[in-house]
Short mmCIF file of C-alpha atoms in Angstrom, two decimals:
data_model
loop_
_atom_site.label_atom_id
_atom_site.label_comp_id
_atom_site.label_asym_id
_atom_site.label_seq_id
_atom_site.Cartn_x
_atom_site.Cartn_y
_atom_site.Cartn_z
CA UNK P 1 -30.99 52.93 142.49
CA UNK P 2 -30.45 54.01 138.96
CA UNK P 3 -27.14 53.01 138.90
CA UNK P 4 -28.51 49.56 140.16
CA UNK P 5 -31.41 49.55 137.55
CA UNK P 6 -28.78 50.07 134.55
CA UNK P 7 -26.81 47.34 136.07
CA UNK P 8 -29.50 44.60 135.15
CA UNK P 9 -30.38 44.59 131.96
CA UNK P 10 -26.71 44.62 130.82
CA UNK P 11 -26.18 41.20 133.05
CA UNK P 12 -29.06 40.01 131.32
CA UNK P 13 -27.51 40.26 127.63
CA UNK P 14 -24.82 38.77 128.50
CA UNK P 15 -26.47 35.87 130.13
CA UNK P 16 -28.34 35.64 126.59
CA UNK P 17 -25.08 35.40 124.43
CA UNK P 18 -23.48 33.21 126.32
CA UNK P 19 -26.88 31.43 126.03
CA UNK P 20 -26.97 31.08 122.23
CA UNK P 21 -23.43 30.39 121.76
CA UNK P 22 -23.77 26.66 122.13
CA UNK P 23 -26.83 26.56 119.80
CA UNK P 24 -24.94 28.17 117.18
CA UNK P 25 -22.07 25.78 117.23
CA UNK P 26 -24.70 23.20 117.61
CA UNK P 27 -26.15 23.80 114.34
CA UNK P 28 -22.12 24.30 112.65
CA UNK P 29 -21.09 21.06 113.59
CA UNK P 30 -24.54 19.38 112.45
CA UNK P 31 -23.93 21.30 108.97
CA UNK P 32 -19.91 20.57 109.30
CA UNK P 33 -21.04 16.51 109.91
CA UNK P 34 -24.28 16.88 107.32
CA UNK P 35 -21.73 18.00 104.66
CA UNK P 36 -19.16 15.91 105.20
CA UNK P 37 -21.61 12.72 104.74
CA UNK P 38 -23.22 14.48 101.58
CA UNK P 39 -19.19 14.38 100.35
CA UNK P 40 -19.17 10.93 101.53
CA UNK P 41 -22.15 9.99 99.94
CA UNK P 42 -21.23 12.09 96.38
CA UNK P 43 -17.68 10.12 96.53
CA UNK P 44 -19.62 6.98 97.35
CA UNK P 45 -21.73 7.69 94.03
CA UNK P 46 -18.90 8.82 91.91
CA UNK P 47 -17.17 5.70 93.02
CA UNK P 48 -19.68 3.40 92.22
CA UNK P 49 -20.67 5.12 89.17
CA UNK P 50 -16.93 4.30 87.40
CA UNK P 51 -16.88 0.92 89.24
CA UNK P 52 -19.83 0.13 87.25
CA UNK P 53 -19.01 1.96 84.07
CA UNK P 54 -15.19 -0.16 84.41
CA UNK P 55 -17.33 -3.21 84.93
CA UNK P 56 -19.66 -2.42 82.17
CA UNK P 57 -16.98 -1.69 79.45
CA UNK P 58 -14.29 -4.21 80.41
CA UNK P 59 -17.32 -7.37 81.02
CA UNK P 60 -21.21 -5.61 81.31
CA UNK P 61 -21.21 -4.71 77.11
CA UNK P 62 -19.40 -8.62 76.50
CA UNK P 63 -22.20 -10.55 77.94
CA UNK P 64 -26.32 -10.39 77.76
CA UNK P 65 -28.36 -12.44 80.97
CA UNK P 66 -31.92 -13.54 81.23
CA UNK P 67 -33.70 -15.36 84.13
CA UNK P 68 -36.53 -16.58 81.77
CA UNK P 69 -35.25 -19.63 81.05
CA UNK P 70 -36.36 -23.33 81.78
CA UNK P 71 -34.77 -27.11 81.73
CA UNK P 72 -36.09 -28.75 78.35
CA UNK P 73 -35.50 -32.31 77.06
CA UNK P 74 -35.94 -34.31 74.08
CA UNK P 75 -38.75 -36.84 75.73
CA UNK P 76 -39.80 -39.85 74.16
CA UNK P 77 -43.34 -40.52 73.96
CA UNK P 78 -44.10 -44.48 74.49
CA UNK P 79 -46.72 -45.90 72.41
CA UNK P 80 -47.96 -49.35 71.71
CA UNK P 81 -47.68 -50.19 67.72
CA UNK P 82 -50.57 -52.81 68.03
CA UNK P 83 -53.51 -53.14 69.96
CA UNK P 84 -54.01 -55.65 72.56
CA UNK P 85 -54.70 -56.09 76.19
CA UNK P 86 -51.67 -55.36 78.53
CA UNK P 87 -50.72 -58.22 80.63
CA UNK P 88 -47.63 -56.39 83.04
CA UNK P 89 -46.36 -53.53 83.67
CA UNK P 90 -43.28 -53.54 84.59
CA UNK P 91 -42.04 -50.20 85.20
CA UNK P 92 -43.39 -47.28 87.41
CA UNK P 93 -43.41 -43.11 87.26
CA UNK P 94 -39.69 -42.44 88.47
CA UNK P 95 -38.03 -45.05 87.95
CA UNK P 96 -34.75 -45.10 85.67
CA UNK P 97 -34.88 -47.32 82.70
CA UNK P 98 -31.97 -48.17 80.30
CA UNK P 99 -32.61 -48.42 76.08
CA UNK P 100 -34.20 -51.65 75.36
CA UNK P 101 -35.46 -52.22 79.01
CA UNK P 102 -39.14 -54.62 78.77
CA UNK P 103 -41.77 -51.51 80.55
CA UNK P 104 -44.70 -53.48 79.52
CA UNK P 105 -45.62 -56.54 78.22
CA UNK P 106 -49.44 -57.28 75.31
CA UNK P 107 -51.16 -60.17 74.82
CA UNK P 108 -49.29 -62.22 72.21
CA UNK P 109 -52.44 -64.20 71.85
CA UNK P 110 -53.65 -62.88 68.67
CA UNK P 111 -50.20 -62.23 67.10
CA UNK P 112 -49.28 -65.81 67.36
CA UNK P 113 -51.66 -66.99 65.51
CA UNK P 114 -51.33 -64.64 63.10
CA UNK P 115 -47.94 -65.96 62.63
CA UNK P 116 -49.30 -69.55 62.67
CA UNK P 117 -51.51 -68.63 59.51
CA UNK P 118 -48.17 -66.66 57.89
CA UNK P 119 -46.31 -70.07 58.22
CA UNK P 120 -49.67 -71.62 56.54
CA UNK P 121 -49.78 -69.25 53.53
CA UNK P 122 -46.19 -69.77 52.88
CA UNK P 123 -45.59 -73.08 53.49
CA UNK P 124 -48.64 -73.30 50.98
CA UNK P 125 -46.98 -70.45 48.28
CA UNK P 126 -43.87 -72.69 48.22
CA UNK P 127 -46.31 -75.69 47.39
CA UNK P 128 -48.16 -73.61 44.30
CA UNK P 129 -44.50 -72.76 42.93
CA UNK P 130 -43.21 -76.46 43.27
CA UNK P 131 -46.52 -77.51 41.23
CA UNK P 132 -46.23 -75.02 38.75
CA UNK P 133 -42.56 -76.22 37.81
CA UNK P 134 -43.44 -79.83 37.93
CA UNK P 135 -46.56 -78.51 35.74
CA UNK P 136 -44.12 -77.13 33.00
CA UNK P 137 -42.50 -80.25 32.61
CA UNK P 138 -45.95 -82.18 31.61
CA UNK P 139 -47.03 -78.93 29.40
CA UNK P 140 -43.70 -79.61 27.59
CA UNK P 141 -44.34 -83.44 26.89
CA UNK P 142 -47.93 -82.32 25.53
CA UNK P 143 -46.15 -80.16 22.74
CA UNK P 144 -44.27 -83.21 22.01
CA UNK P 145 -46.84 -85.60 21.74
CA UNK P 146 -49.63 -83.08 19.98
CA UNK P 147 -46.24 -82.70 17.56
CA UNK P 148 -46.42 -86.42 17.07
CA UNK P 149 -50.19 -86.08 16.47
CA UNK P 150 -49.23 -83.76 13.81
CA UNK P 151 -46.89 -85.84 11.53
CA UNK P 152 -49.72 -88.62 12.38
CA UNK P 153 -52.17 -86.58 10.69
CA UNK P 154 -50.32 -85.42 7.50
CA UNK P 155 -49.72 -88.83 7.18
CA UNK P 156 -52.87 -89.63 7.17
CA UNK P 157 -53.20 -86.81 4.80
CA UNK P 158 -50.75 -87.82 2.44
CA UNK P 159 -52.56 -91.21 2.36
CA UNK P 160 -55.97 -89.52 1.69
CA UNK P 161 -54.08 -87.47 -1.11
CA UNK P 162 -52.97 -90.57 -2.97
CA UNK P 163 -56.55 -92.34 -2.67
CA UNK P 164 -57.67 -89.26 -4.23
CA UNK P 165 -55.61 -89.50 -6.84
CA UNK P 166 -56.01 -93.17 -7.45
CA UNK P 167 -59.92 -92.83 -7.06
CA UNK P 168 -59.45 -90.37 -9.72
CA UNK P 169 -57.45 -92.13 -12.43
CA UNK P 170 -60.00 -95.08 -12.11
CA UNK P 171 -63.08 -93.21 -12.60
CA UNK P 172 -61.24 -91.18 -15.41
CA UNK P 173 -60.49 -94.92 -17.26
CA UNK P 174 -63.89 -96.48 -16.64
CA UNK P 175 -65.43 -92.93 -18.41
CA UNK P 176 -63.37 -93.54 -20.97
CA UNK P 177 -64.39 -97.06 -21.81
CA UNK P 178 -68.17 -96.34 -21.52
CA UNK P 179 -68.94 -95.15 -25.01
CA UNK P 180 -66.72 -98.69 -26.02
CA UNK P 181 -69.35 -101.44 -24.17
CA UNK P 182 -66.49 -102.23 -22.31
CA UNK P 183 -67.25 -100.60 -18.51
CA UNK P 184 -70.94 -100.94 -17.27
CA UNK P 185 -72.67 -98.27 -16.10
CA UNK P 186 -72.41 -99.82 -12.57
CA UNK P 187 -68.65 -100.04 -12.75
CA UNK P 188 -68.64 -96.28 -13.65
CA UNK P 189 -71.17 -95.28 -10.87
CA UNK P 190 -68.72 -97.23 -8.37
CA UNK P 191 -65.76 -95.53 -9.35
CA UNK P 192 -67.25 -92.05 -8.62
CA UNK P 193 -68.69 -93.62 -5.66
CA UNK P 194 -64.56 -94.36 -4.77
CA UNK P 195 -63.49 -90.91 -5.94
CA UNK P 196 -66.10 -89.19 -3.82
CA UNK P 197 -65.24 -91.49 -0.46
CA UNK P 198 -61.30 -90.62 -1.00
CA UNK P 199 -62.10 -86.91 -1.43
CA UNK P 200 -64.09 -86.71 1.52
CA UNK P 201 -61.18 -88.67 3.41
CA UNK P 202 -58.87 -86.42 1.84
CA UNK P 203 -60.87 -83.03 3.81
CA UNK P 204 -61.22 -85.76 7.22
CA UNK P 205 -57.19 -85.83 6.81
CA UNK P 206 -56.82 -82.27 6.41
CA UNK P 207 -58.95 -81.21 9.20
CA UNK P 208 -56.84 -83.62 11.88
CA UNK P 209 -54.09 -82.20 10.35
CA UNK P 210 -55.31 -78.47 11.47
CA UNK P 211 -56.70 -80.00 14.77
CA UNK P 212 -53.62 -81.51 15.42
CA UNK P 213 -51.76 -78.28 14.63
CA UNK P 214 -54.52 -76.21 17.13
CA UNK P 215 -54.11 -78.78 19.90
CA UNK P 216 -49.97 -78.05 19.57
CA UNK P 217 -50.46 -74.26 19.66
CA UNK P 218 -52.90 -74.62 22.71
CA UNK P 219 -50.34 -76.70 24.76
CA UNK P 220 -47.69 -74.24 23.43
CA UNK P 221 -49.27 -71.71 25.00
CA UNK P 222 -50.00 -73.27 27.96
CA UNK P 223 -46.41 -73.78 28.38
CA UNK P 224 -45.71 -70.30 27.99
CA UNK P 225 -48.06 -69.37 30.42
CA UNK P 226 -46.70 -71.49 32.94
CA UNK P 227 -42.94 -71.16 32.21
CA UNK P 228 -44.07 -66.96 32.67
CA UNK P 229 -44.90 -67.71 36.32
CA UNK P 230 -41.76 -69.62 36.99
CA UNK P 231 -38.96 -68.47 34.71
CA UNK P 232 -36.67 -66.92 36.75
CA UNK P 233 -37.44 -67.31 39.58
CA UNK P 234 -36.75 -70.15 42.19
CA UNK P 235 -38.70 -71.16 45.03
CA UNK P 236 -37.52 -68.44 47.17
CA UNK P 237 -37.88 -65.44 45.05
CA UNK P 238 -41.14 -66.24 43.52
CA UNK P 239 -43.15 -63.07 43.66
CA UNK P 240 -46.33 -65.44 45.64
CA UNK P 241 -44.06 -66.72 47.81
CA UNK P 242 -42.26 -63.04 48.60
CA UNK P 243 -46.01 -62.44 49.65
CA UNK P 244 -46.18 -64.68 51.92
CA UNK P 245 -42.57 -64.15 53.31
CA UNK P 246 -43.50 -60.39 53.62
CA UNK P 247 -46.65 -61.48 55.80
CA UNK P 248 -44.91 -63.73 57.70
CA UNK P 249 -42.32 -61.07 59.33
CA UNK P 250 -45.10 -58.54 59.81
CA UNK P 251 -46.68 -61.42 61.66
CA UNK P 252 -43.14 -61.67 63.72
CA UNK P 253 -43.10 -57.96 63.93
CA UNK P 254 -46.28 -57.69 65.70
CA UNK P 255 -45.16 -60.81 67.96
CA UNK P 256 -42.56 -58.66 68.96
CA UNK P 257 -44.01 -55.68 69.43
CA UNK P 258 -46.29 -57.29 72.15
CA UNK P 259 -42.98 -56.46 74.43
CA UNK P 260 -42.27 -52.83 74.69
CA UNK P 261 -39.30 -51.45 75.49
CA UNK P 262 -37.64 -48.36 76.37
CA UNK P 263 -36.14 -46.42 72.92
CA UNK P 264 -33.98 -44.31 75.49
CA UNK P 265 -32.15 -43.83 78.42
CA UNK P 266 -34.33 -41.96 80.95
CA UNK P 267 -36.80 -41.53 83.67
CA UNK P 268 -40.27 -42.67 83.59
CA UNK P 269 -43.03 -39.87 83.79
CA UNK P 270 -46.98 -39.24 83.44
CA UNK P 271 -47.48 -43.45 83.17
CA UNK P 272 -50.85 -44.18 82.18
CA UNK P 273 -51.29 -47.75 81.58
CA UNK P 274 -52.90 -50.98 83.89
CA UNK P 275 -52.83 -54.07 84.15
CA UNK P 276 -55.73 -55.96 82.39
CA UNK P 277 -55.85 -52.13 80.08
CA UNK P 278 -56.69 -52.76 76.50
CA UNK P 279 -54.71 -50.23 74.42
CA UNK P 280 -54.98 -48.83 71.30
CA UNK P 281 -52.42 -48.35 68.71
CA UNK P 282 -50.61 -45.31 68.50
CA UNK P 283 -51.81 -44.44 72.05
CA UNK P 284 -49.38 -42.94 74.65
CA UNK P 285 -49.05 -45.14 77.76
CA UNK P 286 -45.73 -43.54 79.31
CA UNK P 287 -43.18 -40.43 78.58
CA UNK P 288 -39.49 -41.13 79.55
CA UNK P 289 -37.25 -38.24 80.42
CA UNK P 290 -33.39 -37.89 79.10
CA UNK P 291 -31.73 -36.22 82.04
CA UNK P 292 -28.20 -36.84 80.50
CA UNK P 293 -29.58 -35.01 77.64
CA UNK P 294 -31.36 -32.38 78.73
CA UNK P 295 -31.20 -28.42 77.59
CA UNK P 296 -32.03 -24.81 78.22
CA UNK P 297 -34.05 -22.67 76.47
CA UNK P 298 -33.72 -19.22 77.37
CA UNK P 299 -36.07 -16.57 76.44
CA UNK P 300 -34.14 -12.97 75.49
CA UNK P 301 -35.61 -10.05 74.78
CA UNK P 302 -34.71 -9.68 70.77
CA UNK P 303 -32.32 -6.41 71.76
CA UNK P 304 -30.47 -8.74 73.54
CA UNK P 305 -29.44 -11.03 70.51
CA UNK P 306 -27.69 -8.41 67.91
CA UNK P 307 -24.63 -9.92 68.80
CA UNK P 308 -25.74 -13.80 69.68
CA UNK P 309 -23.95 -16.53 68.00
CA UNK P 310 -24.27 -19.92 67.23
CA UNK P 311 -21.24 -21.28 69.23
CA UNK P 312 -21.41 -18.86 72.04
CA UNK P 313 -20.16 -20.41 75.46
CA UNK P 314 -22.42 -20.00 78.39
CA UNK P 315 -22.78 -20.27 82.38
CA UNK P 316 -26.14 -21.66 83.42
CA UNK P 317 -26.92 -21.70 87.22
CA UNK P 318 -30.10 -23.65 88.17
CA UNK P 319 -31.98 -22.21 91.09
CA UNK P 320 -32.08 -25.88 92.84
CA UNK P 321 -28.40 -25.89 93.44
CA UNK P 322 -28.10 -22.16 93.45
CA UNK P 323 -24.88 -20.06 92.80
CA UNK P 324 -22.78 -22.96 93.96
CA UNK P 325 -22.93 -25.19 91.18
CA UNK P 326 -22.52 -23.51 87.46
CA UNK P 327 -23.11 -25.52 84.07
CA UNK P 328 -21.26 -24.38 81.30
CA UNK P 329 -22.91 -24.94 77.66
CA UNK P 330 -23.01 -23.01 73.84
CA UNK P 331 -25.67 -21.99 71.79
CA UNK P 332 -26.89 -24.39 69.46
CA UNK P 333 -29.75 -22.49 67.97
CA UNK P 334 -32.77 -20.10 67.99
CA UNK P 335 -36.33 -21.06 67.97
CA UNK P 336 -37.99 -20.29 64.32
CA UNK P 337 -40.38 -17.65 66.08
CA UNK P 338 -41.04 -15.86 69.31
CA UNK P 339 -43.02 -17.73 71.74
CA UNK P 340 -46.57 -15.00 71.17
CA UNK P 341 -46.05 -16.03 67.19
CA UNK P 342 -46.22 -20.21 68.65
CA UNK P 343 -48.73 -20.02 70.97
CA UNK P 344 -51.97 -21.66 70.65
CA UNK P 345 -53.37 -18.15 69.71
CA UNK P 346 -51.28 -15.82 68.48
CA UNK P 347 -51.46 -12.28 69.21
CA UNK P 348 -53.27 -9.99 66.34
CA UNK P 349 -51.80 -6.33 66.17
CA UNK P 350 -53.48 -4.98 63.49
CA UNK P 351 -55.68 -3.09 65.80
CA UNK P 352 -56.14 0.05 66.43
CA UNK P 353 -55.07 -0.25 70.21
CA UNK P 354 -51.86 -1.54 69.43
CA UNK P 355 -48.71 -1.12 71.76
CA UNK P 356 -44.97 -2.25 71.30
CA UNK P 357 -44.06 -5.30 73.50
CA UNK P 358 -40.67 -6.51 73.58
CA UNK P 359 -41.05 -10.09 72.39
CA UNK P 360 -38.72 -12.79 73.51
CA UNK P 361 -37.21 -15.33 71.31
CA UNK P 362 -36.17 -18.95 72.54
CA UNK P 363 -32.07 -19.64 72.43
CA UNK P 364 -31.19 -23.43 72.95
CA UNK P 365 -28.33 -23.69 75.16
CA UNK P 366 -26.52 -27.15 75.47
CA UNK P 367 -24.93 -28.17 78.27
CA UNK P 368 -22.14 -30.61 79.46
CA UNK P 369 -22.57 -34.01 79.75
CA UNK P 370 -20.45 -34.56 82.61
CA UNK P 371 -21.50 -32.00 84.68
CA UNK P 372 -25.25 -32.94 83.93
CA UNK P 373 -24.23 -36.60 85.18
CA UNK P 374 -22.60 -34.63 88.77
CA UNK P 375 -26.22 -32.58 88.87
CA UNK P 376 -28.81 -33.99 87.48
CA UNK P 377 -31.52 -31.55 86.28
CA UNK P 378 -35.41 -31.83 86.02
CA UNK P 379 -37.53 -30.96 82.96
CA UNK P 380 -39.68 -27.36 83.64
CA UNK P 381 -36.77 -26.26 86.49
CA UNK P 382 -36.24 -22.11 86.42
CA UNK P 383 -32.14 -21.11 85.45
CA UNK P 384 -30.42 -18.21 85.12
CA UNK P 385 -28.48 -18.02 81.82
CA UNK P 386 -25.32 -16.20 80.97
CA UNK P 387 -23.57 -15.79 77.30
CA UNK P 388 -20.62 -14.44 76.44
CA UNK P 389 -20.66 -12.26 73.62
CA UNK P 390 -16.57 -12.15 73.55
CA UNK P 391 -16.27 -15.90 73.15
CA UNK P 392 -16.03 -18.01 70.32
#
């Protein structure tokens, strides 16, 4: 029985090793299979990790990328130059329009007779200039003939002057025969009744002699007056009639302008104007869109541009053609500021609160026509940008 007893418990430890056998090679080969995947995983790493540092030192450190960056244009804002009532529109939100296509039509009503009353004042500014040649012509014969009114008058002077003198030499022979008995007293009182008549005709002569004189000078200078407003000039450059010219092409200019038309190639956007609208000068009734000229302006982070050059090429992918279709463009510029230093209200950091943001600074990237004209792009659209920092 003892023999029997002993027996069992050394079955029973055996049973138990050859139990726990399998769950220690269980646990080997899970730490055998666990380390080989940690190697795996540490290769994996290492692999990856000089992958990325061969990628960063051979292209990574060459090139800078941003996301924030949007399809810009140059638009051109349409605006009436007159105001009138609009009559047709001819154009719609949309629709393409070509330079110098009619988009909407004024009421030439007022602006033609406008130019009516232009014709008017210059027809009539040619008529004042025509007058005030033939005018110099008559001035002219009125010097001559006051001239002839002059040598009339010292004529008559001279005349007076030897009455005088004859008056004179009478009375001066009829006071010496007095004391004689020869001359009466009446004879004497006649002759300085003579002498005084020819001295005062001798003052009437000299005084149409001055008035004849005054009269020349005052048609003289009439002359000169005149001949000042048309010397030089001829019936075309006349300073009046220049006036009037001037008026009359404004008058044409604001004919025309009752017809606008489109200053650029482009799409029609944000139209604002009816039929039957009365507009105002310098109001905007349309926006058209360039979309052979259109840009990017990418907004980097201001580490990113130590190295950015005007010149630098660049790959642009749009995300409404995706990876599959890539523009290639150059800088052309950098905006004057970041866009907190533009905004409507700029940030203030002189507080006390302050923190360090990275700002962002606006780079213009211009892209090629052609491939613009194979994928047309749309003002506000989101686009990856690329530069190359190796290129030149």
């Amino acid at each position: 029985m003892l023999r029997m007893a002993d027996a069992t418990p050394e079955f029973s430890a055996s049973e138990a090793s050859d139990a726990t056998a399998p769950d220690d090679t269980k646990k080997a080969d899970r730490a055998a299979v666990r380390k080989l995947w940690l190697t795996r995983l540490a290769l994996a790493v290492v692999v990856l990790g000089l992958l990325w540092a061969a990628w960063y030192l051979l292209i990574g450190r060459n090139h800078v990328s941003t996301d924030n960056a949007y399809v810009n244009a140059e638009m051109a804002q349409v605006t009436p130059l007159i105001s009138a009532q609009v009559t047709q529109v001819l154009v719609s939100d949309t629709q393409a329009v070509k330079r110098g296509d009619v988009l909407v039509r004024l009421d030439p009503t007022n602006a033609r007779i406008a130019l009516a009353q232009a014709q008017a004042d210059l027809a009539e500014a040619r008529r004042r200039f025509r007058q005030s040649s033939a005018t110099s012509s008559a001035l002219a014969a009125q010097v001559d003939a006051r001239g002839a009114d002059i040598v009339q008058a010292r004529a008559q002077l001279a005349t007076a002057q030897a009455n005088v003198e004859k008056a004179r030499i009478d009375l001066q022979r009829r006071e010496a025969l007095v004391g004689d008995g020869a001359v009466s007293g009446d004879e004497v009182t006649s002759a300085r009744t003579a002498y005084a008549a020819a001295r005062a005709a001798l003052e009437l002569a000299q005084a149409g002699v001055n008035t004849a004189q005054a009269t020349r000078s005052a048609a003289s200078g009439q002359l000169a007056a005149n001949d000042a407003l048309v010397s030089g000039s001829s019936v075309d450059t006349d300073p009046g009639v220049m006036v009037a010219q001037a008026k009359l092409d404004a008058a044409k200019l604001d004919l025309d302008r009752t017809v606008i038309r489109a200053p650029i190639d482009g799409v029609i956007t944000k139209r604002q104007v009816q039929v039957g609208q009365r507009v105002a000068q310098g109001s905007p009734i349309m926006t058209i869109v360039p979309l052979a000229q259109v840009y990017v302006d990418a907004n980097f982070k201001e580490r990113q541009l130590r190295q950015v050059k005007v010149g630098m090429p660049a790959t642009v992918v749009a995300d409404i053609y995706g990876g599959d279709v890539v523009y290639h463009g150059k800088v052309v510029g950098f905006s004057g500021g970041t866009g907190s230093s533009l905004s409507l209200i700029p940030a203030q950091n002189a507080t006390g609160n302050w923190i360090k943001v990275v700002q962002r600074l606006p780079v213009r990237i211009a892209l090629d026509p052609k491939e613009l004209a194979a994928h047309p792009l749309r003002v506000g659209l989101s686009t990856e940008v690329d530069i190359d920092l190796s290129g030149h």
